Short mmCIF file of C-alpha atoms in Angstrom, two decimals:
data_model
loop_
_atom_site.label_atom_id
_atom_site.label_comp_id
_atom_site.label_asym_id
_atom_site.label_seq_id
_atom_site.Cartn_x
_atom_site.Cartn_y
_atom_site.Cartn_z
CA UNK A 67 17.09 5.42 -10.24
CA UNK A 68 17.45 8.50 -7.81
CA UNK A 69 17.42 8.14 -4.06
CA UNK A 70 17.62 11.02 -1.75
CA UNK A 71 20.57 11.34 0.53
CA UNK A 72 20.93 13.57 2.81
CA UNK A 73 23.60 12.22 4.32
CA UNK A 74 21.13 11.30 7.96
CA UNK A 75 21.68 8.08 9.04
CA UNK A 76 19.44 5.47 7.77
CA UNK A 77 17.05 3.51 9.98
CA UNK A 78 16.06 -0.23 8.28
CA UNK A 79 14.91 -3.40 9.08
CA UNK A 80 17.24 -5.98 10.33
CA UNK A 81 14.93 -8.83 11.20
CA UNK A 82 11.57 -10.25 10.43
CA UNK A 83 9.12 -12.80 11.63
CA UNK A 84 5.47 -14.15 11.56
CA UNK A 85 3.40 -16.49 13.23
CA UNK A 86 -0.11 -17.83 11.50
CA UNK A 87 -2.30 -20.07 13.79
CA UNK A 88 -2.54 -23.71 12.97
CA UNK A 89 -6.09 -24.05 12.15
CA UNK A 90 -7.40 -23.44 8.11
CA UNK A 91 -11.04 -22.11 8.04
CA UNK A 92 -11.69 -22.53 4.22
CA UNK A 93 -14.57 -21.36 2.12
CA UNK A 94 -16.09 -24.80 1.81
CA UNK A 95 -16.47 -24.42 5.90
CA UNK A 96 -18.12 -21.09 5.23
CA UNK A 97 -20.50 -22.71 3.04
CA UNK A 98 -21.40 -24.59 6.14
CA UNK A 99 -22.32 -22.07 7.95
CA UNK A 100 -23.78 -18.99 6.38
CA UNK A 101 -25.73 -18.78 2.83
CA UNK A 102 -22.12 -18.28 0.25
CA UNK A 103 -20.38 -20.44 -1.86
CA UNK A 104 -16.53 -20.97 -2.50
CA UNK A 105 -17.54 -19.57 -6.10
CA UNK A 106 -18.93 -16.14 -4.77
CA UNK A 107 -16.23 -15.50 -2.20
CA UNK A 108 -13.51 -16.18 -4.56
CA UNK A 109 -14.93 -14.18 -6.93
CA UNK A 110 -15.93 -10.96 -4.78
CA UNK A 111 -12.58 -11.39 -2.52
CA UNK A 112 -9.78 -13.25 -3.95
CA UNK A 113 -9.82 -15.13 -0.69
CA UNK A 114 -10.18 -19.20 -0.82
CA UNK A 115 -9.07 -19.49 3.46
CA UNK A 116 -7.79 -18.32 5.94
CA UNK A 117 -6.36 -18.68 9.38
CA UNK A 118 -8.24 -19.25 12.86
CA UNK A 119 -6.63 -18.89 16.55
CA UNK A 120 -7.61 -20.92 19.00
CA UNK A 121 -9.64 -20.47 22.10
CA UNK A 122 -6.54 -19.91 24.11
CA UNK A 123 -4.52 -17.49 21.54
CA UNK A 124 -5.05 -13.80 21.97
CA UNK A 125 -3.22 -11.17 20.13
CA UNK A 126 -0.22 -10.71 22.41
CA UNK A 127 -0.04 -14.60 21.75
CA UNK A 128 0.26 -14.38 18.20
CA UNK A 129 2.74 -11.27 18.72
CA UNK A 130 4.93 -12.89 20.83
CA UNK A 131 5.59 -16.38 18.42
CA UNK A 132 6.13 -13.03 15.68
CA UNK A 133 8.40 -11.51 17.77
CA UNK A 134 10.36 -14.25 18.75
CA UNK A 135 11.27 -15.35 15.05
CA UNK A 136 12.20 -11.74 13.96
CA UNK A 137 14.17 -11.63 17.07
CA UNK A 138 16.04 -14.59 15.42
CA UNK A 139 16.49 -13.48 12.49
CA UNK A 140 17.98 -9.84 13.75
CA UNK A 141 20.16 -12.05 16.06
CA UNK A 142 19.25 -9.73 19.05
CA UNK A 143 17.76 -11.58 22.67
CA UNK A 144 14.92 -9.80 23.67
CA UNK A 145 16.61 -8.21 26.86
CA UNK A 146 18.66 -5.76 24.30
CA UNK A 147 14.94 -4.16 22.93
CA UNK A 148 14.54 -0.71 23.81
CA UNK A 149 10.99 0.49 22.27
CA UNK A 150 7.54 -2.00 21.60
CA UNK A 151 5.01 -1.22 19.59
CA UNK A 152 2.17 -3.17 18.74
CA UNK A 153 -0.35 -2.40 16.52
CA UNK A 154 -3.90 -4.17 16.86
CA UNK A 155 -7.75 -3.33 17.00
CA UNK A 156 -7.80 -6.80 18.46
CA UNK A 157 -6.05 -6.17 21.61
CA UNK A 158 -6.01 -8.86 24.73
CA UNK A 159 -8.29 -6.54 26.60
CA UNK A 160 -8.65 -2.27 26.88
CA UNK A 161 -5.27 -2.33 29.04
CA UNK A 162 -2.50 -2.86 30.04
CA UNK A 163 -1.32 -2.58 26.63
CA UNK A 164 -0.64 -5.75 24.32
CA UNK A 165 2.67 -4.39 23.90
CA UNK A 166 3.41 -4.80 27.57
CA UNK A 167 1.93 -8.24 27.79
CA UNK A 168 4.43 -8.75 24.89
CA UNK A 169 6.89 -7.80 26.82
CA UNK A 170 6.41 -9.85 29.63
CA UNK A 171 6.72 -12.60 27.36
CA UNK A 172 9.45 -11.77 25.96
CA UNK A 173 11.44 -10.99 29.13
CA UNK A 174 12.46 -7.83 27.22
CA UNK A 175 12.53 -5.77 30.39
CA UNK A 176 14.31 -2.48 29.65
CA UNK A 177 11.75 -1.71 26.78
CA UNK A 178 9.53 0.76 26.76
CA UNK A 179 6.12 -0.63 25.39
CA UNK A 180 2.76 1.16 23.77
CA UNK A 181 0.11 -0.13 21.18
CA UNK A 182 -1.71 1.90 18.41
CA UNK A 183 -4.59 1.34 16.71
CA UNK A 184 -4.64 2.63 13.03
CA UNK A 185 -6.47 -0.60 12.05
CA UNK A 186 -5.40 -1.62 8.74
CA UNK A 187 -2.45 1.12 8.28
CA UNK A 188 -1.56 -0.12 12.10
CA UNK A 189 1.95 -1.65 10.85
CA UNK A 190 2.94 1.09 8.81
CA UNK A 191 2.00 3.73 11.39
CA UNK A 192 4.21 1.56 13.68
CA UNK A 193 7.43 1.33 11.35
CA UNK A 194 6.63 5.12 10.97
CA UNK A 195 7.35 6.10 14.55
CA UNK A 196 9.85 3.91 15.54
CA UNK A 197 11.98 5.32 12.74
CA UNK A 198 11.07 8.60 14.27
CA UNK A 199 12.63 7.32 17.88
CA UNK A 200 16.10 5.92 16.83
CA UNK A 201 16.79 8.79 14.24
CA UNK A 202 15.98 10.90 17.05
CA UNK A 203 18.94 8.84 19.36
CA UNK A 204 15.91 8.14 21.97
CA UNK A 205 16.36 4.30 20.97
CA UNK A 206 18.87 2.31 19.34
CA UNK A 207 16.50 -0.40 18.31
CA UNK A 208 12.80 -1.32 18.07
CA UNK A 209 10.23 -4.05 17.71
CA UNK A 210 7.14 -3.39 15.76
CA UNK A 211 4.21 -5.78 15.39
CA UNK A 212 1.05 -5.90 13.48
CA UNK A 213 -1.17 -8.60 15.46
CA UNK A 214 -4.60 -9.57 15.18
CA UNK A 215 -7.30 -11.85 16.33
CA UNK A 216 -9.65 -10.31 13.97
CA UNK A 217 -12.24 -14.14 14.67
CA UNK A 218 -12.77 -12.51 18.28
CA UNK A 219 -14.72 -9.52 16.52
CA UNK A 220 -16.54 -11.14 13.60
CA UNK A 221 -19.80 -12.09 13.14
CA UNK A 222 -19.83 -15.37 11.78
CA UNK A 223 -23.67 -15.30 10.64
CA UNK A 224 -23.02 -11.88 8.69
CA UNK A 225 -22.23 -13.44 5.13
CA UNK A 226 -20.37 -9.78 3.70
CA UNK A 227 -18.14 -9.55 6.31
CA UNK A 228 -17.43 -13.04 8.08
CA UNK A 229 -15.74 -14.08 4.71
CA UNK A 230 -13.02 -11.29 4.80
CA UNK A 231 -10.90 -12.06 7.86
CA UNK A 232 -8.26 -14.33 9.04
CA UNK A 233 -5.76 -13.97 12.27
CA UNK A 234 -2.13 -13.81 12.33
CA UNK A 235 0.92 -11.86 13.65
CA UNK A 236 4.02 -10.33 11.77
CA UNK A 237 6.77 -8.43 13.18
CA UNK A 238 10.37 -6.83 12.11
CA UNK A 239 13.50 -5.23 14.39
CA UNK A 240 14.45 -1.76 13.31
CA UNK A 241 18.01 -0.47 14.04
CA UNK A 242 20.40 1.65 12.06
CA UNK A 243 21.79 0.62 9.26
CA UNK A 244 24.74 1.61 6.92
CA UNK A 245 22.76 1.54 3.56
CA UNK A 246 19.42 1.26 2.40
CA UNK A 247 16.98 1.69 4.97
CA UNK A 248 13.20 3.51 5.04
CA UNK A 249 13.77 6.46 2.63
CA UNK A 250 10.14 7.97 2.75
CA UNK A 251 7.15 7.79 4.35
CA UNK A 252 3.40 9.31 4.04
CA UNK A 253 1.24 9.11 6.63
CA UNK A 254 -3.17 10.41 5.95
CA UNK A 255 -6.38 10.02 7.53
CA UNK A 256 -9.76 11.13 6.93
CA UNK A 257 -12.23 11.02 9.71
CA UNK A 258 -15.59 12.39 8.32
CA UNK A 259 -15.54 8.70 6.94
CA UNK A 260 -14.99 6.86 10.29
CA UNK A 261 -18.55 5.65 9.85
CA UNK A 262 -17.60 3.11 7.11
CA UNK A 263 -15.91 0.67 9.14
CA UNK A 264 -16.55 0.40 12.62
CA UNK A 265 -16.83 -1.88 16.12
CA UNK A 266 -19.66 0.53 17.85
CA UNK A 267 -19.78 -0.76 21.07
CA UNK A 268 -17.79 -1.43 24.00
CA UNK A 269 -15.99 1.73 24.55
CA UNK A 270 -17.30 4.61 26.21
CA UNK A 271 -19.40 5.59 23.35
CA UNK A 272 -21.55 2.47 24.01
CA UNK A 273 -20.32 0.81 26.75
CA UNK A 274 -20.85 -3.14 26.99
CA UNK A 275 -24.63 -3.57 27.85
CA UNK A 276 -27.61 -6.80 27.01
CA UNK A 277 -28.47 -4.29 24.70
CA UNK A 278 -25.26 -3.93 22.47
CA UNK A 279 -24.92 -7.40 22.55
CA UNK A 280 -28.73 -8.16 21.91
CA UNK A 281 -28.02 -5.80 18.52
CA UNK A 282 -24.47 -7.48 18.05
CA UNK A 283 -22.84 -4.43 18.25
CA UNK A 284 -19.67 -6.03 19.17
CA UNK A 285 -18.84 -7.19 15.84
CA UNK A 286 -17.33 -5.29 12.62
CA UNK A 287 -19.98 -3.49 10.74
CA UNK A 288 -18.73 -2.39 7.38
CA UNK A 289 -19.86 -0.28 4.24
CA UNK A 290 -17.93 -2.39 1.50
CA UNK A 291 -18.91 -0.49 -1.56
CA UNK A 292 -17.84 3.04 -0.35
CA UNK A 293 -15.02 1.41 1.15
CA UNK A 294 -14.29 0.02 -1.83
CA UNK A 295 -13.85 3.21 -4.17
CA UNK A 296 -11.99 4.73 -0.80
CA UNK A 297 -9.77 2.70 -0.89
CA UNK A 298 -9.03 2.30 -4.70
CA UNK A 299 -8.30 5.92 -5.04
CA UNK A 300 -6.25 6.59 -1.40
CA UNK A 301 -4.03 3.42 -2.33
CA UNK A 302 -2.98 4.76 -5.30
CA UNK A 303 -2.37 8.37 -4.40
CA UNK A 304 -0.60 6.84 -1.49
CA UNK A 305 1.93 4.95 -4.04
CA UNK A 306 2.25 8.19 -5.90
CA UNK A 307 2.72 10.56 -2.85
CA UNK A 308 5.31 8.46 -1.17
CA UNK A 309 7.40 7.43 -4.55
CA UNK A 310 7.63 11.19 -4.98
CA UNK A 311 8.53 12.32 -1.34
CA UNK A 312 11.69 9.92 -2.14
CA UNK A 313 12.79 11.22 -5.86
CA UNK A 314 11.31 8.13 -7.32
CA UNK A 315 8.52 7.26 -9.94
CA UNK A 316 6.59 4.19 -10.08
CA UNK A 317 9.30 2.65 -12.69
CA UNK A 318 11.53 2.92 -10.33
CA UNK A 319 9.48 0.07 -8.06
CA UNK A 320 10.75 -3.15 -7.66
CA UNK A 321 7.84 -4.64 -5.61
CA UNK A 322 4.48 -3.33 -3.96
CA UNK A 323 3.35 -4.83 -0.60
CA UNK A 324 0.03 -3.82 -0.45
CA UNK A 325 -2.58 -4.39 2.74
CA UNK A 326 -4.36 -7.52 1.66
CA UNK A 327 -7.98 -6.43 1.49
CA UNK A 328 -9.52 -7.60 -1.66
CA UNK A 329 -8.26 -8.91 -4.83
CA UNK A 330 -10.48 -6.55 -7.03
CA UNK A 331 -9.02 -3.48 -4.71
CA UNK A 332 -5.66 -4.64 -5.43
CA UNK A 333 -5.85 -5.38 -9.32
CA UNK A 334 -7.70 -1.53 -9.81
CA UNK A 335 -4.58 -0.02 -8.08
CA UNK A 336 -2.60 -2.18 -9.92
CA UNK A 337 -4.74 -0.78 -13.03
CA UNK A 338 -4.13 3.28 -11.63
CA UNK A 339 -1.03 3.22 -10.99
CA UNK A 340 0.02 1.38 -14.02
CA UNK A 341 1.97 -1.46 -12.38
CA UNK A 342 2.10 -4.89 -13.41
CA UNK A 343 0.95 -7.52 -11.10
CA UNK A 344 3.75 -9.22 -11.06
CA UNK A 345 5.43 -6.00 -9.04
CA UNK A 346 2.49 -6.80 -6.45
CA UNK A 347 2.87 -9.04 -3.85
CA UNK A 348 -0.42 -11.16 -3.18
CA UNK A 349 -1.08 -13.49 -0.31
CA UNK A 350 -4.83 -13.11 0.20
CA UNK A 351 -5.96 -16.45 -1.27
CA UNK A 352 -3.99 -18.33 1.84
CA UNK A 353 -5.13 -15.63 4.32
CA UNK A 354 -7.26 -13.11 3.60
CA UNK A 355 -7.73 -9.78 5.32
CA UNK A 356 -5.56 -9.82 8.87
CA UNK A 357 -5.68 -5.62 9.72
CA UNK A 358 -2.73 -4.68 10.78
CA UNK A 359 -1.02 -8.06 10.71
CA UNK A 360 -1.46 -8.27 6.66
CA UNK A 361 1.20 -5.97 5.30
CA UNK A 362 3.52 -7.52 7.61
CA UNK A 363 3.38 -10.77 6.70
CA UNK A 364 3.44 -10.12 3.64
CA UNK A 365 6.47 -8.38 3.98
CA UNK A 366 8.17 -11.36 5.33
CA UNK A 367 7.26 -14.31 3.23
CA UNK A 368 8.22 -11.67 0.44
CA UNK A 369 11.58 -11.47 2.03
CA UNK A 370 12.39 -14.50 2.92
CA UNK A 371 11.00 -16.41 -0.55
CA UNK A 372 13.58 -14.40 -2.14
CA UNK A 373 10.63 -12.30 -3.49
CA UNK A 374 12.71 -9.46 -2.19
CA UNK A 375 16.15 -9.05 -2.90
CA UNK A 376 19.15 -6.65 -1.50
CA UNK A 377 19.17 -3.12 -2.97
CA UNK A 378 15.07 -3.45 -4.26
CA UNK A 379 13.15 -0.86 -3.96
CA UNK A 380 9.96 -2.05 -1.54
CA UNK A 381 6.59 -0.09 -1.26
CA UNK A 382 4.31 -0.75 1.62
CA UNK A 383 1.33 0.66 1.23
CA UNK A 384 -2.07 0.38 3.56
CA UNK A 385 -5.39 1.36 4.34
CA UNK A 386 -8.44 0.98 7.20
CA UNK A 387 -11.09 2.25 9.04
CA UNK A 388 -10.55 5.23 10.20
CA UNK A 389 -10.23 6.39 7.78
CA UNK A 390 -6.23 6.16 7.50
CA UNK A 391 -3.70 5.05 5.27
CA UNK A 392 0.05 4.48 5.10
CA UNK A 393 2.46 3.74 2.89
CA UNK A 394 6.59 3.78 2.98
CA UNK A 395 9.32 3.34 0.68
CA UNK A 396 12.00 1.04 1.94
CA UNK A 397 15.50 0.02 -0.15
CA UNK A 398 16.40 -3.09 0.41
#
């Protein structure tokens, strides 16, 4: 195996947490409430339930509980963070930021705080910049957190879409490290094909009106089959692109933490790029799709089952509306 050195110091992660609300929404409760069947989600999806926040749980909620653990596990006290960044599409409201609100939390005071939305790729986009800011020397360390309250945006009487999502928070501490550390990362986007996934209204486009929410235009409105073959083929050229940019080849992988979308998306880039499923780390079934917060908890429970082990060779690799993608190779 050949990793590039170029003698730069390495930035990695030194602590990870997530936080998944208490309440199970399972496809037998779906079958409750919109014409599907455990059967035909399971089968279309991969997904058998998923997660629900309560009434009182927004995203900086969820991101804080995150936070707190990977804070923990970095052994760092929130008062010694120097950069936030959250990424959501759920956020508590259009501002102040969710990373701010975060912050407050937190009582990490000296910490400068912003959110981005890159919807599904949101995490990786996240770990992407804040690798930028303390190889710079801006920052010495960073939280990142993918957090979502993706309930708050669903229509629950839309069968194709209401069975897809699930809420949830993860979250990791960057900081230099000696060895290992993020060794490449690829970054894309295509925006002629923002109209595949979308939330139309209540931004300036189409502000809040009786209308928009007469036509439930508040709620995710999707194009799953194009999405679908979008997604097949950027995932994999993603895996490619980013195994290359760091001297590496797909034999090379130890493990693939892929954005939990869909079980048939995952086994056909399993299929492309020739890797085994047991290199791919799968967590849909207990979850389903959670944006931004999926390839981070994923990441986690990967690490800390012992899924993950020192010196592997990780691949995250995402994709969302948009459309954008992300994906970053990480030794362990």
């Amino acid at each position: 195996m050949r990793v590039i050195s170029n003698g730069v110091k390495k930035v990695g992660i030194i602590g990870l947490g997530s936080y998944l609300p208490k309440k199970v929404f399972t496809n037998a409760d779906l079958e409750k409430m919109v014409d599907t069947s455990d059967e035909w989600i399971t089968t279309r999806t991969g997904i058998k339930e998923r997660r629900i926040a309560s009434v009182k749980e927004a995203a900086s909620d969820l991101a804080q509980k995150a936070a707190e653990s990977a804070l923990k596990d970095a052994s760092l006290k929130a008062k010694d963070l120097d950069l936030i960044i959250v990424a959501t599409i759920t956020p508590d409201m259009q501002f102040p930021s969710t990373a701010c609100l975060v912050q407050k939390a937190l009582g990490a005071a000296k910490a400068a705080c912003f959110d981005i939305s890159a919807a599904c790729a949101g995490f990786v986009y996240a770990l992407s910049i804040a690798e930028k800011f303390i190889l710079s020397g801006v920052y010495r360390n960073a939280l990142v957190v993918g957090s979502e309250k993706l309930s708050s945006i669903t229509n629950w009487k839309d069968r194709n879409t209401c069975v897809l999502f699930g809420d949830g928070a993860g979250a990791c501490i960057l900081a230099s490290v000696k060895s290992g550390g993020i060794i490449s990362t690829y970054l894309g986007a295509d925006g002629k094909n923002s109209h595949l996934l979308t939330l139309p209204a209540g931004g300036s486009r189409l502000p809040t009106s009786k209308e928009t929410v007469s036509k439930k235009l508040h709620f995710v409105k999707m194009q799953g089959n194009e999405l679908f073959k979008s997604a097949v083929r950027i995932m994999s050229d993603s895996v490619d692109k980013v195994l290359r940019k760091a001297g590496l080849s797909c034999k090379d992988l130890d493990i693939l933490i892929p954005h939990q979308a869909n079980i048939r998306i995952l086994l056909a880039v399993a299929k492309k790029t020739a890797l085994p499923a047991g290199k791919i780390y799968f967590n849909i079934e207990k979850y389903g799709n959670m944006s931004s917060a999926s390839t981070a908890i994923a990441l986690c429970e990967a690490v800390k089952s012992g899924r993950i082990k020192k010196g592997d060779i990780v691949v995250l690799d995402a994709f969302g509306a948009g459309l954008v993608w992300g994906a970053m190779v990480i030794k362990w």
